[in-house]
Amino acid sequence: MGTALVVTSGKGGVGKTTTSANIGTALALQGKRVVLLDLDIGLRNLDVVMGLSNRIIYDIVDVVTGRAKLHQALIKDKRFDDLLYLLPAAQNAEKDALEPEQVVEIVEQLRPDFDYIILDSPAGIEQGFRNATGAADGAIVVTTPEISAVSDADRVVGLLEQRDMPLKPRLIINRIRQNMLADGRSMDIDEITSHLGLDLLGIIVDDDGVIESSNKGEAIVMDPDDLASKGYRNIARRLLGDSVPLMDIRLKKQGFWAKLFHRHTES
Amino acid sequence: MVLKGRNDSLALQLRDTADFMQIIRTLKTLLGKLYEETPTGEVSYRLETGNRLLTEEQLTQIQSVFADFPRFSINGITSAVVDKDVVADMVTGKMTHRIGGVVRSGQTIDIMGDVLFLGDLHSGATLCASGNIFVMGKVSGVVQAGSHGDTRAVVVGDLQGASQVRIADVIEIVADHYDPLKPVAYLSKLHTMTHAKMSELANIRPRLFKQMEAM
């Protein structure tokens, strides 16, 4: 039986969709069967980030209204043989076209066939959020080292705690700017984690490659050398129960000669 | 009311200048007389209403007259006139509509008839036509021709960058089959999406060009 995890943040633009796509892909790379559910009705993105938008024939609203069977709406990611699937959101339906009970029913139907069901929540704490969290066994809260994102995450954690899920919510701190962290101008990772009172699932550095790969419809985890990719891979392993130490994202001090010649050292 | 023997059937002409109640009365007596004259066998009549268009109510009245004569039946109704709305639908359904502007993600354009598309169809948008679609603009979204099941419909134009082309109930992911030299998409006799060169269109769908000449 699969585990349903919701990826949520409250605030928009912190990387919920990117996180969903990358965790899903990383779990598939580990050989798990994964299905991603895009619950952002009216503003779907997960299909775009996954590079699967041109394969959409039916969406989640078609499934709940009976226009399509669930298996017809699932899009297989051919890069992963039979491991990674996407259930896209509707683009032209009303935001309230979906009810939490309907999402629960879909998740229950998917559970026997998949190891992980990742629910990509829309921003906000309204209907879309309730749809996404109502069916989940646990939550992954995404935030960035910014006071606004952390404040919204705090509100979301409060709402999640009322739901009493079988798994405790866990935290991902996304888009960490290494240079700002080094200068002490960014919020500290430990500070955020202890403020929110969650277990830290992982940290992801801010990386141009993430945007670049999204634009190409590919998850950054496919690139084994990228630092953000390593972060997502570590998260996937922690989800599977491995104990992986938090990676060192401190910028290495540049030597005198490197500085002199503006040579960039590997971070 | 005139009873006429046509080649293969019997026709009842309802004079369009006559009062309808009068017609019903005449129909009753006429059918009664015919019923007596032909004691056996099923007879079916075609109704010709001339320049009159029967309303639903008038039709039920006629049907109830026929119900009294179980061996008689109505074999279709023909009329020299049609309803305005029906005509409007027929005309728009045969027209080629010019559609321009920007169709954005989540929007759907649904047209009766053919479409000449002279705009931008963004990714996530759908352009639907019951007839053919001729694309001159840039399309990134879904293009659906023959949306009411017309398998003879075609999609013509450069679909580079489009996500899907659909004709009737057949769907194709463009990226998997894109060929810039074959801008004509149609359904083959085997009901599969097929692509052809522009010069082949006249052979594949000759009626497309005859229709254009006739109009």
Coordinates of C-alpha atoms in Angstrom, one line a residue:
Chain A
M1 CA 0.0 0.0 0.0
G2 CA 1.4 3.4 -1.0
T3 CA 2.0 6.4 1.1
A4 CA 0.3 9.7 0.2
L5 CA 2.4 12.8 0.9
V6 CA 1.3 16.3 0.3
V7 CA 3.8 19.0 -0.7
T8 CA 2.5 22.3 0.6
S9 CA 3.8 25.7 1.7
G10 CA 1.1 28.3 2.1
K11 CA 3.1 30.9 0.3
G12 CA 3.4 30.7 -3.5
G13 CA 6.6 30.6 -5.4
V14 CA 8.7 28.8 -2.9
G15 CA 9.0 25.7 -5.1
K16 CA 6.2 23.3 -4.2
T17 CA 5.8 22.1 -7.8
T18 CA 9.6 21.8 -8.4
T19 CA 9.9 19.9 -5.1
S20 CA 7.0 17.5 -6.0
A21 CA 8.5 16.8 -9.5
N22 CA 12.0 16.3 -8.1
I23 CA 11.0 14.1 -5.1
G24 CA 8.8 12.1 -7.4
T25 CA 11.5 11.6 -9.9
A26 CA 14.2 10.9 -7.2
L27 CA 11.9 8.2 -5.8
A28 CA 11.4 6.7 -9.2
L29 CA 15.2 6.7 -9.7
Q30 CA 15.3 4.6 -6.5
G31 CA 13.0 2.1 -8.2
K32 CA 9.8 3.1 -6.4
R33 CA 6.5 3.4 -8.2
V34 CA 5.3 7.0 -7.9
V35 CA 2.3 9.0 -9.0
L36 CA 2.2 12.7 -8.9
L37 CA -1.1 14.5 -8.5
D38 CA -1.4 18.1 -9.5
L39 CA -4.2 19.7 -7.5
D40 CA -3.7 23.3 -8.7
I41 CA -7.0 23.4 -10.6
G42 CA -7.0 26.2 -13.1
L43 CA -3.3 26.9 -12.9
R44 CA -1.6 23.6 -13.5
N45 CA 2.2 23.5 -13.7
L46 CA 3.4 20.1 -12.7
D47 CA 2.8 18.8 -16.2
V48 CA 4.9 21.6 -17.7
V49 CA 7.8 21.0 -15.2
M50 CA 7.7 17.3 -16.0
G51 CA 7.6 18.0 -19.7
L52 CA 4.4 16.0 -20.1
S53 CA 1.9 18.8 -21.0
N54 CA 1.5 17.7 -24.6
R55 CA 0.4 14.3 -23.5
I56 CA -2.6 15.4 -21.4
I57 CA -5.9 14.1 -22.8
Y58 CA -7.9 13.8 -19.6
D59 CA -7.4 15.5 -16.2
I60 CA -8.4 15.0 -12.6
V61 CA -11.7 16.9 -13.1
D62 CA -12.6 14.6 -16.0
V63 CA -12.0 11.6 -13.6
V64 CA -14.2 12.9 -10.8
T65 CA -17.0 13.9 -13.3
G66 CA -16.9 10.5 -14.9
R67 CA -15.8 11.7 -18.3
A68 CA -12.7 9.5 -18.0
K69 CA -11.5 6.5 -16.1
L70 CA -8.6 7.1 -13.7
H71 CA -6.2 4.9 -15.7
Q72 CA -7.0 6.9 -18.9
A73 CA -6.0 10.1 -17.2
L74 CA -2.7 8.9 -15.8
I75 CA 0.2 10.0 -18.0
K76 CA 3.2 7.7 -18.0
D77 CA 6.7 9.3 -17.9
K78 CA 8.4 7.2 -20.6
R79 CA 11.8 8.0 -19.2
F80 CA 11.0 5.8 -16.3
D81 CA 9.5 2.8 -17.9
D82 CA 6.6 2.0 -15.6
L83 CA 7.6 3.8 -12.4
L84 CA 6.5 7.4 -12.7
Y85 CA 3.0 8.7 -13.5
L86 CA 1.2 12.0 -13.4
L87 CA -2.4 12.9 -12.9
P88 CA -2.7 16.4 -14.3
A89 CA -4.9 19.2 -13.0
A90 CA -7.7 20.7 -15.2
Q91 CA -6.8 24.0 -16.8
N92 CA -10.2 25.4 -17.6
A93 CA -12.3 24.1 -14.7
E94 CA -13.4 26.2 -11.7
K95 CA -11.1 26.2 -8.7
D96 CA -13.8 24.5 -6.7
A97 CA -14.5 21.7 -9.2
L98 CA -12.9 19.3 -6.8
E99 CA -14.0 18.2 -3.3
P100 CA -11.7 16.7 -0.7
E101 CA -13.7 13.4 -0.6
Q102 CA -13.2 13.0 -4.4
V103 CA -9.4 13.4 -4.0
V104 CA -9.5 10.8 -1.1
E105 CA -11.3 8.4 -3.4
I106 CA -8.7 8.8 -6.2
V107 CA -5.9 8.4 -3.7
E108 CA -7.5 5.2 -2.3
Q109 CA -7.8 3.9 -5.9
L110 CA -4.1 4.6 -6.5
R111 CA -2.7 3.2 -3.3
P112 CA -2.5 -0.5 -4.2
D113 CA -0.6 0.3 -7.4
F114 CA 2.0 2.8 -6.2
D115 CA 4.6 3.1 -3.4
Y116 CA 4.3 6.9 -3.2
I117 CA 1.5 9.3 -4.1
I118 CA 2.7 12.8 -4.1
L119 CA 0.0 15.5 -3.9
D120 CA 1.2 18.9 -5.2
S121 CA -0.9 21.5 -3.4
P122 CA -1.7 24.9 -4.8
A123 CA -0.6 28.0 -2.9
G124 CA -2.9 29.3 -0.2
I125 CA -5.0 27.6 2.5
E126 CA -8.4 27.4 0.7
Q127 CA -10.2 24.7 -1.2
G128 CA -7.1 23.5 -3.1
F129 CA -5.1 23.1 0.1
R130 CA -7.9 21.2 1.7
N131 CA -8.2 18.9 -1.3
A132 CA -4.5 18.2 -1.2
T133 CA -4.1 17.7 2.5
G134 CA -7.4 15.8 3.1
A135 CA -6.1 12.7 1.3
A136 CA -2.5 12.7 2.7
D137 CA -0.8 10.5 5.2
G138 CA 1.9 13.0 5.8
A139 CA 3.0 16.4 4.7
I140 CA 6.2 17.9 3.3
V141 CA 6.3 21.6 4.1
V142 CA 8.4 23.7 1.8
T143 CA 9.8 27.0 2.8
T144 CA 12.6 29.4 1.8
P145 CA 14.9 31.3 4.1
E146 CA 12.6 34.3 4.0
I147 CA 10.5 35.7 6.8
S148 CA 7.3 35.7 4.7
A149 CA 7.7 32.1 3.6
V150 CA 8.5 30.9 7.1
S151 CA 5.6 32.8 8.5
D152 CA 3.2 31.2 6.0
A153 CA 4.8 27.8 6.7
D154 CA 4.1 28.3 10.4
R155 CA 0.4 28.9 9.6
V156 CA 0.3 25.9 7.4
V157 CA 1.9 23.7 10.0
G158 CA -0.8 24.8 12.5
L159 CA -3.5 23.7 10.0
L160 CA -1.8 20.4 9.3
E161 CA -1.5 19.6 13.0
Q162 CA -5.3 19.9 13.3
R163 CA -5.6 17.1 10.8
D164 CA -3.8 14.5 12.8
M165 CA -2.1 12.7 9.9
P166 CA -0.4 9.3 10.6
L167 CA 3.0 10.8 9.7
K168 CA 4.4 14.0 11.2
P169 CA 4.9 16.9 8.8
R170 CA 8.5 17.4 7.7
L171 CA 10.4 20.4 6.4
I172 CA 12.3 21.2 3.3
I173 CA 14.2 24.5 3.2
N174 CA 14.4 25.5 -0.5
R175 CA 16.4 28.0 -2.5
I176 CA 19.1 28.6 0.0
R177 CA 21.5 31.3 -1.2
Q178 CA 24.9 30.0 -0.3
N179 CA 26.6 33.4 -0.5
M180 CA 24.0 35.0 1.7
L181 CA 24.3 32.1 4.2
A182 CA 28.0 32.6 4.3
D183 CA 27.7 36.3 4.9
G184 CA 25.1 35.7 7.6
R185 CA 22.5 37.8 5.8
S186 CA 20.1 34.9 5.3
M187 CA 18.0 33.2 7.9
D188 CA 19.8 30.3 9.5
I189 CA 18.7 26.7 8.7
D190 CA 18.7 25.6 12.4
E191 CA 16.8 28.8 13.3
I192 CA 14.0 28.1 10.8
T193 CA 13.8 24.4 11.7
S194 CA 13.6 25.0 15.5
H195 CA 11.1 27.9 15.0
L196 CA 8.8 25.7 13.0
G197 CA 9.4 22.8 15.3
L198 CA 9.5 20.3 12.4
D199 CA 11.9 17.5 11.5
L200 CA 14.2 18.7 8.7
L201 CA 13.8 16.5 5.7
G202 CA 16.3 18.3 3.6
I203 CA 17.8 21.5 2.2
I204 CA 18.1 22.6 -1.3
V205 CA 20.4 25.3 -2.6
D206 CA 19.2 28.0 -4.9
D207 CA 20.5 26.9 -8.3
D208 CA 20.2 28.3 -11.8
G209 CA 20.1 24.7 -13.0
V210 CA 16.7 24.1 -11.4
I211 CA 15.1 26.7 -13.5
E212 CA 17.0 25.7 -16.6
S213 CA 15.9 22.0 -16.3
S214 CA 12.3 23.0 -15.5
N215 CA 12.2 25.0 -18.7
K216 CA 13.3 22.0 -20.5
G217 CA 10.7 19.8 -18.9
E218 CA 13.2 17.8 -16.9
A219 CA 13.7 17.4 -13.2
I220 CA 17.1 18.6 -11.9
V221 CA 17.5 15.2 -10.1
M222 CA 18.4 13.7 -13.4
D223 CA 21.7 15.6 -13.3
P224 CA 23.8 13.6 -10.8
D225 CA 26.5 16.3 -10.3
D226 CA 24.2 19.2 -9.5
L227 CA 24.1 20.4 -5.8
A228 CA 20.3 20.9 -5.8
S229 CA 19.9 17.5 -7.4
K230 CA 22.0 15.9 -4.6
G231 CA 19.7 17.6 -2.1
Y232 CA 16.6 16.1 -3.7
R233 CA 18.3 12.7 -3.9
N234 CA 19.1 12.8 -0.2
I235 CA 15.5 13.7 0.5
A236 CA 14.3 10.7 -1.4
R237 CA 16.7 8.5 0.5
R238 CA 15.5 9.9 3.8
L239 CA 11.9 9.3 2.8
L240 CA 12.9 5.7 2.2
G241 CA 14.2 5.5 5.7
D242 CA 18.0 5.9 5.1
S243 CA 19.9 8.0 7.5
V244 CA 21.7 10.5 5.3
P245 CA 23.7 13.3 6.9
L246 CA 22.8 16.9 6.0
M247 CA 25.1 17.9 3.2
D248 CA 27.6 20.7 3.6
I249 CA 26.5 23.6 1.5
R250 CA 29.0 26.1 2.9
L251 CA 30.9 27.9 0.3
K252 CA 34.5 26.9 0.2
K253 CA 37.0 29.6 0.9
Q254 CA 38.6 30.7 -2.3
G255 CA 42.4 30.7 -2.3
F256 CA 44.4 33.8 -3.0
W257 CA 45.3 32.8 -6.5
A258 CA 41.8 31.7 -7.4
K259 CA 40.5 35.0 -6.2
L260 CA 43.1 36.8 -8.2
F261 CA 42.2 35.1 -11.4
H262 CA 38.5 35.0 -10.8
R263 CA 38.5 31.3 -11.1
H264 CA 35.4 29.7 -9.7
T265 CA 36.0 26.7 -7.5
E266 CA 33.5 24.0 -7.2
S267 CA 31.1 24.7 -4.5
Chain B
M1 CA -55.6 17.6 -49.0
V2 CA -54.4 15.6 -52.0
L3 CA -53.5 12.0 -52.1
K4 CA -50.8 11.2 -54.6
G5 CA -49.2 8.0 -55.7
R6 CA -45.5 8.5 -56.0
N7 CA -43.1 5.9 -57.6
D8 CA -42.6 3.9 -54.4
S9 CA -45.0 5.3 -51.9
L10 CA -48.2 7.2 -51.3
A11 CA -48.0 10.9 -50.4
L12 CA -50.5 13.1 -48.7
Q13 CA -50.1 16.7 -49.6
L14 CA -51.3 19.1 -47.0
R15 CA -52.1 22.4 -48.7
D16 CA -50.1 25.1 -47.0
T17 CA -52.7 27.7 -47.6
A18 CA -55.4 25.7 -45.8
D19 CA -56.5 26.1 -42.2
F20 CA -54.8 23.4 -40.1
M21 CA -58.0 22.4 -38.2
Q22 CA -59.6 22.0 -41.6
I23 CA -56.7 19.7 -42.6
I24 CA -57.1 17.6 -39.5
R25 CA -60.8 17.2 -40.3
T26 CA -60.2 16.3 -43.9
L27 CA -57.4 13.9 -42.9
K28 CA -59.8 12.1 -40.6
T29 CA -62.5 11.6 -43.2
L30 CA -60.0 10.7 -45.9
L31 CA -58.1 8.2 -43.9
G32 CA -61.4 6.7 -42.7
K33 CA -62.5 6.3 -46.3
L34 CA -59.2 4.8 -47.3
Y35 CA -59.3 2.4 -44.3
E36 CA -62.6 1.0 -45.4
E37 CA -61.5 0.8 -49.1
T38 CA -58.3 -1.2 -48.2
P39 CA -59.5 -3.8 -45.6
T40 CA -56.1 -5.5 -45.3
G41 CA -52.4 -4.7 -45.6
E42 CA -50.2 -2.0 -44.0
V43 CA -50.1 1.3 -45.7
S44 CA -47.6 4.0 -45.0
Y45 CA -47.9 7.6 -46.2
R46 CA -45.4 10.3 -46.7
L47 CA -46.6 13.8 -45.6
E48 CA -45.7 16.7 -47.8
T49 CA -46.4 20.0 -46.0
G50 CA -45.3 22.4 -48.8
N51 CA -44.5 25.9 -47.5
R52 CA -45.8 25.0 -44.1
L53 CA -43.6 24.0 -41.2
L54 CA -45.4 21.7 -38.7
T55 CA -45.0 22.6 -35.1
E56 CA -44.5 19.9 -32.4
E57 CA -48.2 20.4 -31.4
Q58 CA -49.5 20.0 -35.0
L59 CA -47.4 16.9 -35.5
T60 CA -48.9 15.3 -32.4
Q61 CA -52.4 16.1 -33.7
I62 CA -51.6 14.4 -37.0
Q63 CA -50.1 11.5 -35.2
S64 CA -53.1 11.1 -33.0
V65 CA -55.3 11.0 -36.2
F66 CA -53.1 8.2 -37.5
A67 CA -53.3 6.4 -34.2
D68 CA -57.0 5.7 -34.9
F69 CA -56.0 3.7 -38.0
P70 CA -53.6 1.0 -36.8
R71 CA -52.7 -0.3 -40.3
F72 CA -51.7 3.2 -41.5
S73 CA -48.5 4.9 -40.6
I74 CA -46.5 8.0 -41.4
N75 CA -43.4 7.4 -43.5
G76 CA -41.6 10.7 -43.1
I77 CA -42.5 14.3 -43.5
T78 CA -41.1 16.6 -46.1
S79 CA -41.4 20.3 -46.3
A80 CA -40.3 22.9 -48.8
V81 CA -39.2 25.2 -46.0
V82 CA -37.0 25.0 -42.9
D83 CA -36.7 26.7 -39.6
K84 CA -34.6 29.8 -39.5
D85 CA -32.4 28.5 -36.6
V86 CA -31.8 25.3 -38.6
V87 CA -30.8 27.3 -41.6
A88 CA -28.5 29.5 -39.5
D89 CA -26.8 26.4 -38.1
M90 CA -26.5 24.9 -41.5
V91 CA -24.9 28.1 -42.9
T92 CA -22.5 28.6 -40.0
G93 CA -21.7 24.9 -40.2
K94 CA -20.6 25.3 -43.8
M95 CA -18.8 28.6 -43.3
T96 CA -15.1 29.1 -42.9
H97 CA -14.6 31.3 -39.8
R98 CA -11.6 33.4 -39.4
I99 CA -10.3 33.3 -35.9
G100 CA -7.5 35.6 -34.7
G101 CA -6.0 37.1 -31.6
V102 CA -4.4 35.2 -28.7
V103 CA -6.0 32.2 -27.2
R104 CA -4.4 31.7 -23.8
S105 CA -3.9 28.7 -21.5
G106 CA -7.1 27.3 -20.2
Q107 CA -9.2 29.0 -22.9
T108 CA -11.2 27.0 -25.5
I109 CA -12.5 28.2 -28.8
D110 CA -15.4 26.1 -30.1
I111 CA -16.6 26.7 -33.7
M112 CA -19.3 25.2 -35.9
G113 CA -17.8 24.8 -39.3
D114 CA -14.3 25.3 -40.7
V115 CA -11.7 27.6 -39.1
L116 CA -9.0 29.6 -40.6
F117 CA -6.8 30.3 -37.6
L118 CA -4.8 33.5 -37.9
G119 CA -3.7 34.0 -34.3
D120 CA -1.6 32.6 -31.5
L121 CA -2.8 29.4 -29.7
H122 CA -0.8 29.2 -26.5
S123 CA 0.1 26.1 -24.7
G124 CA -2.8 24.8 -22.7
A125 CA -5.4 26.3 -25.0
T126 CA -7.7 24.4 -27.3
L127 CA -9.0 25.3 -30.7
C128 CA -12.1 23.2 -31.6
A129 CA -14.0 23.1 -34.9
S130 CA -16.8 20.8 -36.1
G131 CA -15.2 21.0 -39.5
N132 CA -11.7 21.5 -40.9
I133 CA -9.0 23.7 -39.4
F134 CA -6.5 25.6 -41.4
V135 CA -3.7 27.0 -39.4
M136 CA -1.7 30.0 -40.4
G137 CA -0.8 31.3 -37.0
K138 CA 1.4 29.9 -34.4
V139 CA -0.1 27.0 -32.4
S140 CA 1.3 25.5 -29.2
G141 CA -1.9 24.1 -27.7
V142 CA -4.4 21.4 -28.8
V143 CA -6.0 21.6 -32.2
Q144 CA -9.3 19.6 -32.6
A145 CA -11.0 19.2 -36.0
G146 CA -14.2 17.3 -36.6
S147 CA -15.2 17.9 -33.0
H148 CA -18.7 16.4 -33.6
G149 CA -17.3 13.2 -35.0
D150 CA -16.6 14.2 -38.6
T151 CA -13.8 11.8 -39.5
R152 CA -13.4 13.5 -42.9
A153 CA -12.2 16.7 -41.3
V154 CA -8.6 17.7 -41.8
V155 CA -6.0 19.9 -40.0
V156 CA -3.8 21.8 -42.4
G157 CA -0.9 24.0 -41.5
D158 CA 2.4 24.0 -39.7
L159 CA 1.9 22.4 -36.3
Q160 CA 5.4 22.7 -35.1
G161 CA 5.3 23.2 -31.3
A162 CA 1.6 22.2 -31.0
S163 CA 1.0 19.8 -28.2
Q164 CA -1.8 17.6 -29.8
V165 CA -3.7 17.3 -33.0
R166 CA -7.1 15.7 -32.7
I167 CA -9.5 14.7 -35.5
A168 CA -12.9 13.3 -34.4
D169 CA -11.9 10.8 -31.6
V170 CA -8.3 10.2 -32.7
I171 CA -5.6 12.0 -30.7
E172 CA -1.9 12.4 -31.6
I173 CA 1.0 13.9 -29.7
V174 CA 2.5 16.2 -32.3
A175 CA 6.1 16.0 -31.0
D176 CA 6.2 12.2 -31.6
H177 CA 5.3 12.5 -35.3
Y178 CA 6.1 16.0 -36.5
D179 CA 7.2 16.3 -40.1
P180 CA 7.6 19.8 -41.5
L181 CA 7.2 18.5 -45.0
K182 CA 3.7 17.0 -44.3
P183 CA 1.4 19.8 -43.1
V184 CA -1.8 17.9 -43.8
A185 CA -3.3 15.8 -41.0
Y186 CA -6.2 13.5 -41.8
L187 CA -7.7 10.2 -40.8
S188 CA -6.9 7.3 -43.1
K189 CA -9.5 4.7 -44.0
L190 CA -8.1 2.6 -41.1
H191 CA -9.1 5.5 -38.8
T192 CA -5.5 6.4 -37.9
M193 CA -3.9 9.9 -37.9
T194 CA -2.0 10.2 -41.2
H195 CA 0.2 13.1 -42.5
A196 CA 0.6 14.1 -46.1
K197 CA 2.1 16.8 -48.3
M198 CA 0.1 19.9 -49.2
S199 CA -0.1 18.8 -52.8
E200 CA -1.8 15.6 -51.9
L201 CA -4.7 17.3 -50.1
A202 CA -6.7 17.6 -53.3
N203 CA -6.5 13.9 -53.8
I204 CA -7.2 13.0 -50.2
R205 CA -10.2 15.3 -49.8
P206 CA -11.4 16.4 -53.2
R207 CA -14.7 17.6 -51.9
L208 CA -13.0 20.2 -49.8
F209 CA -12.2 22.1 -53.0
K210 CA -15.5 21.4 -54.7
Q211 CA -17.3 22.9 -51.7
M212 CA -15.1 26.0 -51.9
E213 CA -16.0 26.5 -55.6
A214 CA -19.7 26.0 -55.1
M215 CA -19.7 28.7 -52.4

